[in-house]
Short mmCIF file of C-alpha atoms and ligand atoms in Angstrom, two decimals:
data_model
loop_
_atom_site.label_atom_id
_atom_site.label_comp_id
_atom_site.label_asym_id
_atom_site.label_seq_id
_atom_site.Cartn_x
_atom_site.Cartn_y
_atom_site.Cartn_z
CA MET A 1 0.14 -0.19 0.06
CA ASP A 2 1.39 2.85 -1.07
CA PHE A 3 2.29 6.94 0.91
CA LYS A 4 -0.88 8.17 -0.68
CA GLN A 5 -3.01 5.39 0.54
CA LEU A 6 -1.95 5.00 3.91
CA VAL A 7 -2.36 8.83 4.79
CA SER A 8 -6.96 8.46 3.47
CA HIS A 9 -6.83 5.79 4.97
CA CYS A 10 -5.65 7.14 7.67
CA LYS A 11 -8.49 9.77 7.36
CA GLU A 12 -11.68 7.84 6.19
CA TYR A 13 -11.66 4.81 9.56
CA GLY A 14 -11.07 7.65 12.17
CA PHE A 15 -7.56 7.69 12.55
CA ILE A 16 -6.01 11.37 11.65
CA PHE A 17 -7.63 14.22 10.87
CA GLN A 18 -5.96 17.17 9.68
CA SER A 19 -6.28 19.92 12.33
CA SER A 20 -9.02 23.01 12.08
CA GLU A 21 -9.85 21.27 8.37
CA VAL A 22 -13.00 22.97 7.88
CA TYR A 23 -10.09 26.28 7.64
CA ASP A 24 -8.70 24.04 5.04
CA GLY A 25 -6.10 22.28 7.69
CA LEU A 26 -2.99 23.62 9.30
CA ALA A 27 0.55 23.03 8.16
CA ALA A 28 1.68 19.81 10.11
CA VAL A 29 -0.91 19.81 13.22
CA TYR A 30 -3.03 16.42 13.25
CA ASP A 31 -5.66 15.48 15.32
CA TYR A 32 -6.46 12.05 16.30
CA GLY A 33 -9.03 10.12 16.08
CA PRO A 34 -11.68 8.06 17.87
CA TYR A 35 -9.33 4.85 16.79
CA GLY A 36 -5.88 7.07 16.12
CA VAL A 37 -6.43 7.40 20.16
CA GLU A 38 -6.82 4.27 20.91
CA LEU A 39 -3.65 2.93 18.91
CA LYS A 40 -2.28 5.95 21.00
CA ASN A 41 -2.78 5.30 24.28
CA ASN A 42 -1.38 1.59 23.41
CA ILE A 43 1.85 2.04 22.76
CA LYS A 44 2.32 4.99 25.10
CA ASN A 45 0.96 2.49 27.60
CA TYR A 46 3.49 -0.05 25.96
CA TRP A 47 6.31 2.41 25.75
CA TRP A 48 4.81 3.35 29.52
CA LYS A 49 5.43 -0.33 31.09
CA SER A 50 8.59 -1.53 29.15
CA MET A 51 10.01 1.33 30.86
CA VAL A 52 8.95 2.14 34.06
CA SER A 53 6.42 -0.68 34.82
CA MET A 54 8.81 -3.39 33.88
CA HIS A 55 12.21 -1.46 36.03
CA GLN A 56 12.70 -0.61 39.58
CA ASN A 57 15.60 1.69 39.18
CA ILE A 58 13.20 3.65 36.54
CA VAL A 59 10.37 5.90 37.25
CA GLY A 60 7.42 8.37 35.99
CA LEU A 61 7.76 12.26 35.53
CA ASP A 62 4.54 14.83 34.07
CA ALA A 63 6.73 17.88 33.40
CA ALA A 64 4.85 20.77 32.44
CA ILE A 65 5.16 22.43 28.77
CA PHE A 66 5.75 26.33 30.45
CA MET A 67 9.42 25.87 31.91
CA HIS A 68 11.40 28.89 33.38
CA PRO A 69 12.91 30.62 30.28
CA LYS A 70 16.73 30.43 31.69
CA THR A 71 15.84 27.13 31.02
CA TRP A 72 16.47 27.05 27.52
CA LYS A 73 19.42 29.16 27.67
CA ALA A 74 20.97 26.19 29.68
CA SER A 75 20.29 23.69 27.18
CA GLY A 76 21.47 25.35 24.55
CA HIS A 77 18.28 25.69 23.27
CA VAL A 78 17.58 29.11 21.94
CA ASP A 79 21.72 29.66 20.67
CA ALA A 80 22.12 26.70 19.05
CA PHE A 81 18.51 24.51 17.72
CA ASN A 82 18.63 25.86 14.67
CA ASP A 83 17.63 24.22 10.85
CA PRO A 84 19.70 26.11 7.74
CA LEU A 85 17.00 27.52 6.38
CA VAL A 86 17.28 28.72 2.39
CA ASP A 87 14.42 30.75 -0.06
CA ASN A 88 14.00 30.16 -3.84
CA LYS A 89 13.27 32.68 -5.36
CA ASP A 90 11.12 32.62 -8.04
CA SER A 91 8.39 29.87 -5.72
CA ASN A 92 9.66 32.15 -2.60
CA LYS A 93 10.01 28.35 -1.10
CA ARG A 94 11.36 27.34 1.96
CA TYR A 95 13.45 24.43 2.71
CA ARG A 96 16.08 22.99 5.06
CA ALA A 97 19.89 23.22 3.06
CA ASP A 98 20.90 19.82 4.57
CA GLN A 99 17.36 17.87 3.67
CA LEU A 100 17.58 19.76 -0.01
CA VAL A 101 20.63 17.64 0.16
CA GLU A 102 19.46 15.19 1.46
CA GLY A 103 17.73 14.78 -0.20
CA TYR A 104 19.81 14.94 -3.85
CA CYS A 105 21.79 11.51 -1.66
CA ASP A 106 18.89 9.73 -1.85
CA LYS A 107 18.11 10.06 -5.60
CA ILE A 108 21.78 8.18 -6.38
CA GLU A 109 20.48 6.29 -3.05
CA ALA A 110 17.22 5.04 -4.78
CA LYS A 111 19.19 4.76 -7.98
CA ILE A 112 21.56 1.94 -6.67
CA LYS A 113 18.44 0.51 -4.59
CA LYS A 114 16.99 0.08 -8.62
CA ASP A 115 20.11 -2.13 -9.23
CA VAL A 116 20.59 -4.19 -6.92
CA GLU A 117 17.12 -4.97 -6.74
CA LYS A 118 17.58 -5.83 -11.20
CA ALA A 119 20.28 -7.87 -10.16
CA ARG A 120 18.91 -9.45 -7.12
CA LYS A 121 16.05 -10.93 -9.93
CA LYS A 122 18.65 -12.14 -12.01
CA PHE A 123 20.59 -14.43 -10.27
CA GLY A 124 17.22 -14.95 -7.91
CA ASP A 125 18.40 -17.04 -4.25
CA SER A 126 22.31 -16.90 -5.45
CA PHE A 127 22.59 -13.09 -4.66
CA ASP A 128 24.74 -11.84 -2.29
CA GLU A 129 23.54 -7.75 -1.96
CA GLU A 130 26.82 -6.79 0.07
CA GLN A 131 29.33 -8.64 -2.90
CA PHE A 132 26.99 -7.04 -5.76
CA ARG A 133 27.30 -3.49 -3.53
CA THR A 134 30.59 -3.55 -2.99
CA THR A 135 31.76 -4.94 -6.26
CA ASN A 136 29.61 -3.74 -8.59
CA GLY A 137 31.51 -0.53 -10.75
CA ARG A 138 28.56 1.99 -10.86
CA ILE A 139 27.33 1.79 -7.64
CA VAL A 140 30.92 1.79 -5.91
CA ASP A 141 30.62 4.87 -7.81
CA ARG A 142 27.21 6.05 -6.84
CA GLN A 143 28.00 4.88 -2.63
CA LYS A 144 31.55 6.89 -2.99
CA ARG A 145 29.53 9.94 -4.69
CA ILE A 146 27.45 10.62 -2.02
CA ASP A 147 29.37 9.78 1.25
CA ASP A 148 31.40 12.45 -0.25
CA VAL A 149 28.60 15.18 -0.51
CA MET A 150 27.49 13.49 3.01
CA THR A 151 30.82 14.44 4.42
CA GLN A 152 30.28 17.71 3.20
CA LEU A 153 26.92 18.85 4.25
CA GLY A 154 28.55 16.95 7.65
CA GLU A 155 31.66 19.76 8.23
CA HIS A 156 28.93 22.35 7.84
CA MET A 157 26.42 21.56 9.72
CA ARG A 158 29.14 20.71 12.93
CA ASN A 159 30.90 24.55 12.59
CA GLU A 160 27.94 26.35 10.81
CA ASP A 161 28.65 27.01 7.34
CA MET A 162 26.74 29.06 5.68
CA ALA A 163 27.95 30.21 3.07
CA GLY A 164 29.81 26.21 2.06
CA LEU A 165 26.15 25.06 2.77
CA LYS A 166 24.51 28.03 -0.30
CA ASN A 167 27.79 26.39 -2.37
CA LEU A 168 27.13 23.07 -1.35
CA ILE A 169 23.52 23.43 -3.64
CA VAL A 170 25.05 25.33 -5.58
CA GLU A 171 27.61 22.63 -6.72
CA LEU A 172 25.65 19.85 -6.91
CA GLU A 173 23.07 22.22 -9.05
CA ILE A 174 20.09 20.87 -6.63
CA ALA A 175 16.95 22.86 -7.89
CA CYS A 176 14.06 23.50 -6.50
CA PRO A 177 11.10 19.84 -6.28
CA GLU A 178 8.25 23.13 -7.17
CA SER A 179 9.16 25.10 -9.73
CA GLY A 180 12.89 23.80 -11.18
CA SER A 181 14.71 27.08 -10.03
CA ARG A 182 18.33 26.98 -9.03
CA GLU A 183 17.83 30.71 -8.13
CA TRP A 184 18.82 30.50 -4.12
CA THR A 185 18.66 32.60 -0.93
CA ASP A 186 21.76 32.59 0.43
CA VAL A 187 20.88 29.60 3.69
CA ARG A 188 20.19 31.31 7.46
CA GLN A 189 19.70 29.94 10.55
CA PHE A 190 16.84 29.94 12.10
CA ASN A 191 15.22 28.50 15.61
CA LEU A 192 12.62 26.15 15.29
CA MET A 193 11.82 27.33 19.10
CA PHE A 194 7.83 28.50 19.68
CA SER A 195 7.82 30.82 21.87
CA THR A 196 4.57 32.95 23.20
CA GLN A 197 4.24 35.91 26.29
CA LEU A 198 3.26 35.55 30.10
CA GLY A 199 0.75 37.95 30.34
CA ASN A 200 1.63 40.22 33.35
CA ILE A 201 5.88 40.39 32.59
CA ALA A 202 5.10 42.65 28.82
CA GLY A 203 8.76 41.91 27.12
CA GLU A 204 11.39 39.58 26.18
CA GLU A 205 11.71 39.72 30.83
CA GLY A 206 8.12 37.63 29.70
CA LYS A 207 9.34 35.86 26.84
CA LEU A 208 8.21 31.89 27.73
CA TYR A 209 8.58 29.09 24.79
CA LEU A 210 6.64 25.87 24.37
CA ARG A 211 9.74 23.26 25.21
CA PRO A 212 10.91 22.06 21.93
CA GLU A 213 11.79 18.18 24.27
CA THR A 214 10.12 16.69 27.31
CA ALA A 215 14.01 16.10 28.53
CA GLN A 216 14.75 19.54 30.06
CA GLY A 217 11.13 18.91 32.30
CA ILE A 218 13.71 15.80 33.97
CA PHE A 219 16.99 17.18 33.97
CA VAL A 220 15.15 20.40 36.42
CA ASN A 221 13.26 18.25 38.02
CA PHE A 222 16.52 14.95 38.47
CA LEU A 223 16.96 15.97 42.75
CA ASN A 224 13.34 16.32 43.31
CA VAL A 225 13.37 12.67 42.25
CA GLN A 226 16.01 10.85 43.12
CA LYS A 227 15.47 12.38 46.82
CA THR A 228 11.84 12.01 46.77
CA THR A 229 12.12 8.54 45.42
CA ARG A 230 15.89 7.92 47.79
CA GLN A 231 16.66 6.20 44.19
CA LYS A 232 20.71 5.52 43.60
CA ILE A 233 22.68 5.61 40.86
CA PRO A 234 22.22 4.78 37.84
CA PHE A 235 18.44 5.58 38.13
CA GLY A 236 16.62 7.09 34.66
CA ILE A 237 13.58 9.02 35.11
CA ALA A 238 10.76 8.63 32.45
CA GLN A 239 8.55 10.99 30.34
CA ILE A 240 5.66 11.66 28.22
CA GLY A 241 4.27 14.07 26.65
CA LYS A 242 3.52 17.09 23.93
CA ALA A 243 6.91 19.24 22.10
CA PHE A 244 7.00 21.96 20.21
CA ARG A 245 8.70 23.00 16.82
CA ASN A 246 8.53 25.06 14.50
CA GLU A 247 9.74 22.52 11.48
CA ILE A 248 10.50 25.03 8.36
CA VAL A 249 9.78 21.87 5.68
CA ALA A 250 6.65 19.64 7.30
CA ARG A 251 5.12 17.89 5.18
CA GLN A 252 5.57 13.53 4.83
CA PHE A 253 2.32 13.68 6.73
CA ILE A 254 2.78 12.52 11.39
CA PHE A 255 6.51 12.14 10.02
CA ARG A 256 7.49 15.63 10.79
CA MET A 257 4.90 17.41 12.85
CA ARG A 258 4.30 21.31 14.68
CA GLU A 259 3.02 19.40 17.65
CA PHE A 260 3.78 15.90 18.72
CA GLU A 261 4.28 13.77 20.89
CA GLN A 262 7.78 12.43 22.91
CA MET A 263 8.73 8.97 25.22
CA GLU A 264 11.97 9.85 26.43
CA MET A 265 14.05 8.50 29.26
CA GLN A 266 17.49 9.55 30.71
CA PHE A 267 19.04 7.66 32.58
CA PHE A 268 21.52 9.84 35.37
CA ILE A 269 24.56 7.59 35.86
CA PRO A 270 28.22 7.84 37.23
CA PRO A 271 30.77 9.82 34.54
CA GLY A 272 33.03 6.49 32.39
CA THR A 273 30.45 4.71 32.64
CA GLU A 274 28.55 6.74 29.18
CA MET A 275 29.42 3.97 26.62
CA GLU A 276 28.95 0.70 27.75
CA TRP A 277 24.74 2.36 28.68
CA TYR A 278 25.09 4.41 25.02
CA LYS A 279 25.57 0.32 24.11
CA TYR A 280 23.16 -1.65 26.54
CA TRP A 281 20.47 1.10 25.40
CA LYS A 282 20.79 0.94 21.95
CA GLU A 283 20.05 -3.22 22.19
CA THR A 284 18.08 -3.13 24.98
CA ARG A 285 16.09 0.17 22.06
CA MET A 286 16.43 -2.51 19.48
CA ASN A 287 14.45 -5.04 21.26
CA TRP A 288 12.43 -3.12 21.87
CA HIS A 289 11.26 -2.63 18.84
CA ALA A 290 11.56 -6.29 17.26
CA ALA A 291 9.18 -7.61 20.08
CA LEU A 292 6.32 -6.39 18.40
CA GLY A 293 7.63 -8.38 15.83
CA THR A 294 9.12 -5.65 13.41
CA PRO A 295 11.00 -7.66 10.74
CA ALA A 296 14.70 -6.54 11.05
CA SER A 297 14.75 -5.47 7.64
CA LYS A 298 12.70 -2.78 8.42
CA LEU A 299 14.76 -1.19 11.44
CA ARG A 300 18.50 0.12 11.70
CA PHE A 301 21.14 1.42 12.88
CA HIS A 302 22.57 4.65 11.80
CA ASP A 303 25.57 6.11 14.19
CA HIS A 304 25.97 10.46 14.02
CA ASP A 305 29.15 12.07 12.72
CA ASN A 306 27.72 15.13 13.12
CA LEU A 307 26.28 15.39 16.45
CA ALA A 308 23.79 17.27 18.60
CA HIS A 309 26.09 20.30 21.02
CA TYR A 310 24.97 18.39 24.12
CA ALA A 311 26.14 15.05 22.71
CA ASN A 312 29.39 13.32 22.95
CA ALA A 313 27.79 9.50 21.10
CA ALA A 314 24.85 9.63 19.28
CA ALA A 315 22.80 7.01 16.70
CA ASP A 316 18.49 6.30 15.34
CA ILE A 317 16.74 3.79 15.47
CA GLU A 318 16.00 4.21 11.51
CA PHE A 319 12.77 2.12 10.30
CA GLU A 320 11.94 2.52 6.40
CA PHE A 321 8.71 4.62 6.43
CA PRO A 322 7.01 4.35 3.31
CA PHE A 323 9.74 6.90 1.61
CA GLY A 324 12.53 5.61 2.92
CA PHE A 325 14.92 5.18 5.38
CA LYS A 326 14.18 7.49 8.74
CA GLU A 327 14.91 8.67 12.33
CA LEU A 328 11.96 6.63 14.26
CA GLU A 329 14.26 7.02 17.64
CA GLY A 330 17.58 8.68 19.58
CA ILE A 331 19.92 7.29 21.75
CA HIS A 332 22.62 10.14 23.29
CA SER A 333 24.94 10.06 25.14
CA ARG A 334 24.44 13.98 26.41
CA THR A 335 27.16 13.76 29.18
CA ASP A 336 27.15 15.86 32.21
CA PHE A 337 26.03 18.90 29.74
CA ASP A 338 22.36 19.55 30.22
CA LEU A 339 22.84 18.97 34.39
CA SER A 340 25.64 21.53 34.93
CA SER A 341 24.59 23.92 32.64
CA HIS A 342 22.12 24.09 34.75
CA GLN A 343 23.86 24.44 38.21
CA GLU A 344 25.84 26.71 36.47
CA LEU A 345 23.21 29.02 35.09
CA SER A 346 20.42 28.17 37.94
CA GLY A 347 23.45 28.74 41.34
CA LYS A 348 22.17 25.59 42.39
CA LYS A 349 23.87 22.10 43.34
CA LEU A 350 22.28 19.45 40.78
CA GLN A 351 25.33 16.79 42.49
CA TYR A 352 24.46 13.28 43.88
CA PHE A 353 26.71 11.58 46.34
CA ASP A 354 27.43 7.62 45.57
CA PRO A 355 28.09 6.83 48.45
CA GLU A 356 30.65 4.02 46.70
CA ARG A 357 32.51 6.24 44.86
CA ASN A 358 32.31 7.83 47.97
CA GLU A 359 32.17 11.83 45.62
CA ASN A 360 29.99 14.05 45.08
CA TYR A 361 29.88 14.66 41.59
CA VAL A 362 26.87 15.87 38.36
CA PRO A 363 25.69 12.73 36.95
CA TYR A 364 26.69 11.45 33.51
CA VAL A 365 23.57 10.57 30.83
CA VAL A 366 22.42 8.58 28.26
CA GLU A 367 18.80 9.00 26.88
CA THR A 368 15.88 6.76 24.75
CA SER A 369 14.04 9.30 22.75
CA ILE A 370 10.97 8.18 20.69
CA GLY A 371 8.10 10.11 18.78
CA CYS A 372 4.94 8.75 19.93
CA ASP A 373 3.41 9.68 16.99
CA ARG A 374 6.86 8.81 14.71
CA MET A 375 6.45 5.08 15.95
CA PHE A 376 2.26 5.29 15.09
CA LEU A 377 3.38 6.13 11.81
CA ALA A 378 5.48 2.98 11.59
CA LEU A 379 2.76 0.58 12.78
CA VAL A 380 0.59 1.42 10.26
CA SER A 381 2.54 2.01 7.34
CA GLN A 382 3.72 -2.17 8.34
CA ALA A 383 1.01 -3.25 9.72
CA LEU A 384 -1.53 -1.65 7.01
CA GLN A 385 -2.39 -4.52 3.87
CA GLU A 386 -4.32 -4.36 0.93
CA GLU A 387 -4.77 -8.73 0.27
CA THR A 388 -6.86 -10.94 -1.66
CA VAL A 389 -8.83 -13.45 1.33
CA PRO A 390 -11.72 -15.99 0.49
CA ASP A 391 -15.04 -13.62 1.04
CA ALA A 392 -18.23 -15.58 3.04
CA GLU A 393 -19.00 -17.18 0.28
CA GLY A 394 -15.93 -18.57 -0.65
CA LYS A 395 -14.95 -16.24 -4.15
CA GLU A 396 -11.74 -14.39 -3.94
CA SER A 397 -12.43 -10.73 -3.51
CA THR A 398 -9.80 -8.58 -2.06
CA ARG A 399 -9.88 -6.39 1.86
CA ILE A 400 -7.72 -4.00 3.07
CA VAL A 401 -6.53 -4.92 5.98
CA MET A 402 -4.28 -3.71 9.87
CA LYS A 403 -1.66 -6.44 10.42
CA ILE A 404 -1.42 -4.53 13.90
CA HIS A 405 -0.70 -6.60 17.01
CA PRO A 406 -3.12 -7.53 18.38
CA ALA A 407 -1.49 -6.36 22.10
CA LEU A 408 -1.48 -2.20 19.73
CA ALA A 409 -4.68 -2.88 18.25
CA PRO A 410 -7.54 0.25 18.84
CA VAL A 411 -10.31 -2.31 19.33
CA LYS A 412 -10.33 -5.46 19.64
CA VAL A 413 -12.97 -7.88 19.53
CA ALA A 414 -16.26 -7.11 17.93
CA VAL A 415 -20.00 -9.14 18.49
CA LEU A 416 -21.48 -9.36 15.59
CA PRO A 417 -24.89 -11.13 15.78
CA LEU A 418 -25.25 -12.56 11.96
CA LEU A 419 -28.44 -10.99 11.31
CA LYS A 420 -30.03 -7.79 12.31
CA ASN A 421 -33.36 -8.05 12.93
CA LYS A 422 -33.43 -11.58 14.92
CA GLU A 423 -33.92 -10.11 17.71
CA ALA A 424 -33.25 -13.07 19.61
CA LEU A 425 -29.88 -13.33 18.30
CA THR A 426 -28.92 -9.39 18.55
CA LYS A 427 -30.50 -9.73 22.34
CA ALA A 428 -27.59 -11.79 23.01
CA ALA A 429 -24.88 -10.28 21.19
CA LYS A 430 -26.03 -7.59 23.43
CA ASP A 431 -25.25 -9.36 26.67
CA VAL A 432 -21.85 -10.97 25.04
CA PHE A 433 -21.08 -7.23 24.12
CA ASP A 434 -21.91 -6.48 28.06
CA GLN A 435 -19.73 -9.03 28.83
CA LEU A 436 -16.54 -8.17 27.73
CA LYS A 437 -16.87 -5.00 27.39
CA LEU A 438 -16.07 -4.78 31.23
CA LYS A 439 -12.29 -5.83 30.34
CA PHE A 440 -11.42 -4.98 26.36
CA ASN A 441 -12.57 -1.91 23.90
CA CYS A 442 -14.77 -4.03 22.40
CA GLN A 443 -17.53 -2.35 19.00
CA TYR A 444 -21.22 -4.64 18.28
CA ASP A 445 -21.90 -3.65 14.96
CA GLU A 446 -25.43 -4.99 13.16
CA LYS A 447 -25.21 -3.35 10.61
CA ASP A 448 -24.70 -4.61 7.45
CA ALA A 449 -24.67 -8.48 5.91
CA ILE A 450 -20.88 -9.98 8.04
CA GLY A 451 -19.08 -9.83 4.65
CA ARG A 452 -18.99 -6.71 5.68
CA ARG A 453 -18.52 -6.25 9.14
CA TYR A 454 -15.18 -8.58 8.77
CA ARG A 455 -14.47 -5.97 6.10
CA ARG A 456 -14.60 -3.14 8.38
CA GLN A 457 -13.22 -4.72 11.83
CA ASP A 458 -10.17 -5.32 9.30
CA ALA A 459 -10.21 -1.75 8.65
CA ILE A 460 -9.18 -0.51 11.59
CA GLY A 461 -7.14 -3.92 13.02
CA THR A 462 -9.58 -5.56 14.97
CA PRO A 463 -7.99 -8.57 16.32
CA TYR A 464 -11.46 -10.59 17.05
CA CYS A 465 -14.87 -10.88 15.81
CA VAL A 466 -16.54 -12.74 17.84
CA THR A 467 -19.65 -14.14 15.94
CA ILE A 468 -23.55 -14.86 17.32
CA ASP A 469 -26.29 -17.39 15.87
CA PHE A 470 -28.42 -19.71 15.64
CA ASP A 471 -26.56 -22.39 17.04
CA THR A 472 -25.82 -20.01 20.05
CA LEU A 473 -29.35 -19.22 21.15
CA GLU A 474 -29.27 -23.61 21.21
CA ASP A 475 -26.06 -23.86 23.13
CA ASN A 476 -24.38 -20.98 24.58
CA THR A 477 -21.46 -21.41 21.92
CA VAL A 478 -19.88 -18.26 20.00
CA THR A 479 -16.90 -17.80 17.02
CA ILE A 480 -14.22 -15.55 17.30
CA ARG A 481 -12.70 -15.28 13.90
CA ASP A 482 -8.83 -14.30 13.21
CA ARG A 483 -8.40 -11.43 11.75
CA ASP A 484 -5.44 -12.51 10.00
CA SER A 485 -5.60 -15.89 9.19
CA LEU A 486 -9.56 -16.05 8.74
CA LYS A 487 -10.32 -18.77 11.09
CA GLN A 488 -13.50 -19.73 12.82
CA GLU A 489 -13.45 -21.56 16.10
CA ARG A 490 -16.36 -21.64 17.82
CA VAL A 491 -15.56 -21.36 21.66
CA ALA A 492 -18.42 -20.89 24.67
CA ILE A 493 -19.60 -17.65 25.75
CA ASP A 494 -18.23 -17.87 29.93
CA GLN A 495 -14.53 -18.79 27.96
CA LEU A 496 -15.49 -15.79 26.08
CA THR A 497 -13.24 -13.76 28.90
CA SER A 498 -9.86 -15.63 29.08
CA ILE A 499 -9.79 -16.95 25.37
CA ILE A 500 -9.97 -13.13 24.82
CA SER A 501 -7.35 -12.14 27.29
CA GLU A 502 -4.94 -14.54 26.01
CA LYS A 503 -4.59 -13.81 23.50
CA ILE A 504 -4.32 -9.66 23.69
CA ASP A 505 -2.07 -10.21 26.26
CA ILE A 506 1.19 -7.70 26.32
CA SER A 507 2.49 -9.12 28.56
CA GLN A 508 4.22 -12.63 26.22
CA VAL A 509 5.69 -8.89 24.77
CA LEU A 510 7.03 -7.82 27.33
CA ALA A 511 8.44 -10.91 28.95
CA SER A 512 10.19 -11.22 25.34
N1 LIG B 1 15.58 15.29 24.13
C1 LIG B 1 16.25 14.89 22.58
C2 LIG B 1 15.51 14.57 21.28
O1 LIG B 1 14.54 14.91 21.33
P1 LIG B 1 15.20 14.67 18.13
O2 LIG B 1 16.20 13.80 17.66
O3 LIG B 1 15.51 16.20 17.64
O4 LIG B 1 16.26 14.38 19.93
C3 LIG B 1 13.56 12.38 19.30
O5 LIG B 1 14.05 13.94 19.17
C4 LIG B 1 12.85 12.20 18.48
O6 LIG B 1 11.60 13.02 18.71
C5 LIG B 1 13.29 11.61 17.36
O7 LIG B 1 14.04 10.29 17.05
C6 LIG B 1 10.94 11.58 17.22
O8 LIG B 1 10.62 10.60 17.08
C7 LIG B 1 10.94 12.83 17.36
N2 LIG B 1 10.19 14.03 16.59
C8 LIG B 1 10.99 14.71 16.65
N3 LIG B 1 11.17 16.29 15.78
C9 LIG B 1 9.81 15.35 15.58
C10 LIG B 1 7.98 16.32 15.04
N4 LIG B 1 8.75 17.05 14.75
N5 LIG B 1 7.52 15.04 14.37
C11 LIG B 1 7.50 14.39 15.24
N6 LIG B 1 8.03 14.02 15.24
C12 LIG B 1 9.64 14.46 16.26
#
């Protein structure tokens, strides 16, 4: 299923709507509909359980979005949270200069991929992709071109060399995707923080920022949490919450939004141990994705050469979205940058007495940070499929099915009376619904033929449909239809709750 179909499916089936659609929408801001909010809550629940409930030494926090403005000075966001901005003089369209260069490389990468796929078809089972990529002359040249350009981009970004970036765009003859024009303004830095104003203080003094990451609420609360929970280092603080960034280019649906949600965990550790914890969290987070059934071929690490102002090591977990491999989650070794800066600017000690080392120090931090919306997009893009299956009469028909993990599915069970106008059936079905709703997010549906009702549930990813038929009235049994295998199993009504509980249980995922 292509990306356009995915976006319209999300709208048509009540997962995601554009914000303020009646006013033609607000760019890069989205609202989650009835099924979207359920799925998003389930993602957050899975993250929270695996991060907080499963770890004795990780505790939760819910800090405010607004923070003292000095927070953002100390964190470096006022001075360094910038993206390089460039305008095309003919189309007046704005772009991120680094993304224009990355887009140039993506095009070369797409050509490489095409050649690889051609060769795979030609050589069949004996095809060795690694060998082909390293020995085929054309691919080697193209890969070298990508590496050269990315190295130059990395240097310009690191040195904040805006003139160098502009020259690179000109040298590579990059044209505006909209107008085809190569007339570019100079590249300049653009700060991504949104600001607003306190009502009772005028001017700069009253300027507030909407947080661009949730992490800072954790840093400034480090001692409050440590003291009140009597945690010993190493320990972590986890938080889920909104973040805001004035993204220059907001494309690709919920991949890059101006208002989004982060799930972040800051792990406080003794100085000098950061590389070992960095490695640990990289592996742990990759396993978290794999546990949900995401194939290894769709996930990869990308180690950063170009480090953010606070990090001494950083990697992304990239997922293969419909528009290519892109960042899904970041794991960063943030050193003691944030705590030391807050300590300096606030004049308050943010230190920990380590009884084992018998010394005071400012802890180092390794963080894991994942966008909930990106996780949503990753899950939906791999789950949504079009396939051919037999219909109720055994004829072949196509269906759109969202094969999302049952533990995360928005609706767990649909209760369907076989016929709508047989009161005995609808009554029995409503009784079953009343029993199941105590335990699961369920739907009762009696409208349309049974086949169409199954298709509606497939489209929103409901893993189980319980059908009440005439046998139910005789023997108190129902059928459970499995979304993926389409198998129907006859079971007693009084066993339904326990059977479904087992099938949708998140603990199997958490234990793996
Ligand atoms: N505290 C570290 C931090 O914020 P980041 O790499 O800038 O690091 C972390 O962001 C994660 O937040 C990303 O991996 C991504 O999943 C998500 N994210 C960042 N910007 C986003 C945006 N504009 N829209 C949606 N998700 C975003």
